[in-house]
C-alpha positions in Angstrom: 30.6 -12.6 -1.1 27.9 -10.2 1.6 24.2 -11.4 0.2 21.7 -9.7 1.6 17.7 -10.7 0.4 14.3 -10.5 2.4 11.6 -13.5 3.4 10.4 -13.2 -0.3 9.4 -16.9 -1.4 9.6 -18.7 -3.6 12.7 -17.0 -4.8 14.5 -17.0 -1.3 13.1 -18.0 2.2 15.6 -19.0 5.2 15.6 -22.3 6.2 18.3 -21.0 8.8 20.7 -18.7 9.9 23.1 -18.4 6.5 20.9 -20.8 4.5 18.7 -19.5 1.7 16.6 -21.9 -0.5 14.0 -20.7 -3.4 14.5 -19.9 -7.0 17.0 -16.8 -7.3 18.8 -18.1 -4.4 19.6 -21.0 -6.2 20.4 -19.4 -9.2 22.6 -16.9 -7.3 24.3 -20.3 -5.8 25.0 -21.3 -8.7 26.8 -18.6 -10.1 28.7 -18.1 -7.3 29.9 -21.9 -7.6 30.8 -21.6 -11.6 32.6 -18.6 -10.5 34.6 -20.7 -7.5 33.7 -17.5 -5.0 32.2 -18.1 -1.2 29.1 -16.4 -0.3 27.3 -15.4 3.0 23.7 -15.0 3.0 21.7 -13.2 5.2 18.3 -11.9 5.4 17.2 -8.7 6.9 14.0 -7.1 7.2 12.3 -5.0 4.6 13.4 -1.5 5.3 16.9 -2.6 6.9 17.5 -4.4 3.9 16.8 -1.8 1.5 18.4 0.7 3.7 22.0 -1.5 3.8 21.5 -2.0 0.1 21.6 2.1 -0.5 24.6 2.4 2.0 26.9 0.4 0.3 26.8 -2.5 2.6 25.7 -5.5 0.7 28.0 -7.2 -2.3 25.1 -8.6 -4.2 21.0 -8.1 -3.9 18.3 -8.9 -6.2 16.0 -6.5 -6.6 14.0 -4.0 -8.5 15.8 -1.1 -10.3 13.2 1.3 -8.4 14.7 0.0 -4.6 18.1 1.6 -5.5 18.1 4.9 -4.7 22.3 5.3 -5.1 22.9 2.8 -8.0 26.0 4.1 -9.2 27.0 2.2 -6.3 26.0 -1.2 -7.9 27.0 -2.3 -11.3 23.6 -4.5 -12.6 23.3 -7.3 -14.9 22.3 -7.3 -18.1 19.4 -9.4 -17.9 16.8 -9.7 -15.6 16.7 -12.7 -13.5 13.1 -12.7 -12.7 10.0 -11.0 -13.7 7.6 -10.0 -11.2 4.1 -9.3 -12.2 2.4 -6.5 -9.1 -1.0 -7.5 -8.5 -3.8 -5.6 -6.2 -6.0 -8.9 -4.0 -9.6 -8.3 -2.4 -12.2 -10.5 -1.5 -15.2 -11.6 -3.3 -18.1 -8.8 -2.8 -15.7 -5.8 -2.7 -15.4 -3.5 -5.8 -12.7 -4.2 -8.5 -9.9 -2.7 -9.1 -8.4 -2.7 -12.9 -6.5 0.6 -12.7 -5.0 2.4 -10.1 -6.9 5.1 -9.6 -9.1 2.5 -8.3 -7.8 2.8 -5.3 -9.0 6.0 -5.0 -10.7 6.2 -1.3 -9.5 3.0 -0.1 -8.0 0.9 3.0 -4.4 -0.5 1.0 -2.5 -2.9 2.7 1.6 -2.8 1.4 4.9 -4.1 2.3 6.9 -2.4 4.4 9.7 -1.5 2.9 8.2 -2.0 -0.9 9.2 0.5 -3.4 6.4 -1.0 -5.9 8.5 -0.4 -8.8 8.3 3.5 -7.8 4.2 3.9 -6.5 5.1 4.0 -3.3 5.0 7.7 -3.0 1.5 7.7 -4.3 0.2 5.8 -2.1 1.3 8.0 0.9 -2.6 9.0 1.8 -1.7 12.7 1.7 -1.5 12.2 -1.7 -5.2 12.3 -1.7 -5.4 8.5 -3.2 -5.3 6.2 -0.5 -7.2 6.7 2.6 -5.4 4.7 4.6 -2.1 2.6 5.1 -1.8 -0.8 6.4 2.3 -1.6 6.8 3.4 -5.6 7.2 5.9 -7.2 6.8 5.2 -10.6 5.2 2.8 -11.8 2.6 0.9 -14.4 4.2 0.5 -11.6 7.3 -1.5 -9.6 4.3 -4.4 -12.3 3.1 -4.4 -12.6 7.5 -4.9 -7.9 7.2 -7.8 -8.9 4.4 -9.4 -11.6 6.0 -9.4 -9.5 9.5 -11.0 -6.2 7.4 -8.0 -4.1 8.2 -7.9 -2.8 5.2 -9.8 -3.4 1.7 -7.3 -4.5 -1.2 -3.7 -5.5 -0.7 -1.0 -4.7 -2.7 1.4 -7.5 -3.6 3.5 -9.4 -6.0 1.7 -12.3 -7.6 4.6 -14.7 -7.8 6.1 -14.3 -3.8 1.6 -15.5 -2.8 0.8 -18.9 -1.6 -0.9 -20.6 -4.4 -4.0 -21.1 -1.8 -4.5 -17.0 -2.3 -5.7 -17.2 -6.1 -8.6 -19.7 -4.9 -9.9 -17.5 -2.0 -9.4 -13.9 -3.7 -10.0 -11.6 -6.6 -6.7 -10.3 -8.2 -6.1 -8.1 -11.5 -2.3 -7.6 -12.9 -1.7 -3.8 -12.4 2.4 -4.3 -14.0 5.4 -6.1 -14.8 8.6 -5.3 -13.0 12.3 -6.7 -13.8 14.7 -7.7 -10.8 18.1 -7.4 -11.7 21.1 -8.7 -10.2 23.5 -5.8 -8.4 27.1 -5.9 -7.7 28.5 -3.5 -5.7 31.3 -1.8 -7.8 34.0 -1.1 -5.0 34.9 -5.2 -4.8 37.7 -5.8 -7.0 37.5 -6.0 -10.5 34.4 -6.0 -10.3 33.4 -4.9 -14.1 35.6 -8.7 -15.0 32.8 -9.7 -12.3 29.8 -8.9 -13.5 31.1 -9.5 -16.9 31.1 -13.2 -16.2 28.0 -13.3 -14.5 26.1 -11.7 -16.7 28.4 -15.0 -19.4 26.8 -16.8 -16.8 23.4 -15.7 -16.8 22.9 -15.7 -20.7 24.5 -19.9 -20.7 22.3 -20.7 -18.3 18.5 -18.8 -19.7 19.8 -20.8 -23.6 20.6 -23.9 -21.8 16.8 -23.9 -20.5 15.2 -22.5 -23.4 17.4 -25.6 -25.3 15.5 -27.8 -22.9 12.8 -30.8 -23.7 9.6 -30.1 -22.7 8.1 -32.3 -20.2 
């Protein structure tokens, strides 16, 4: 099973070629172990990952639905594997943002290849909202771009931001977006396999809810 992912701490972090750690990496590894299936993990740049996924070149992925323009190539898990908060960040002293329209005529920093739950097309400078778009590859580079005044605002997923960033920056949550597990439909017995995956995800969720509070 070929699993593709992007650098997205704390969900996915490459520790060595072919090895990944993180909250969702551990979840997927547990699923594969319980199903007694082997998995090959590979990290890709953001755009390459999305292109490969939409070409049907991956067996497994954990992404938001808007990333997949060719959803017919995959089966989607019945329940989300994560809920991500989409937030806009800015430095103290910058005009606050409470809604997307507040970004009017601004310079915005975004992650290269990210769809932001379908918002990405609206952010193109030619559409009249954003004056300038600055694309970066990693969340820490977005923080650096803010500090260097390459942009006034940074659109990011809160869970992926370094914890210290919330002490350094102001932010506002714009939306919550579900992330699902996707399985390539052309795999042998993919329907049965997805049923087994769904059953495991439900079992893990029930076990987590039943666990005593620390």
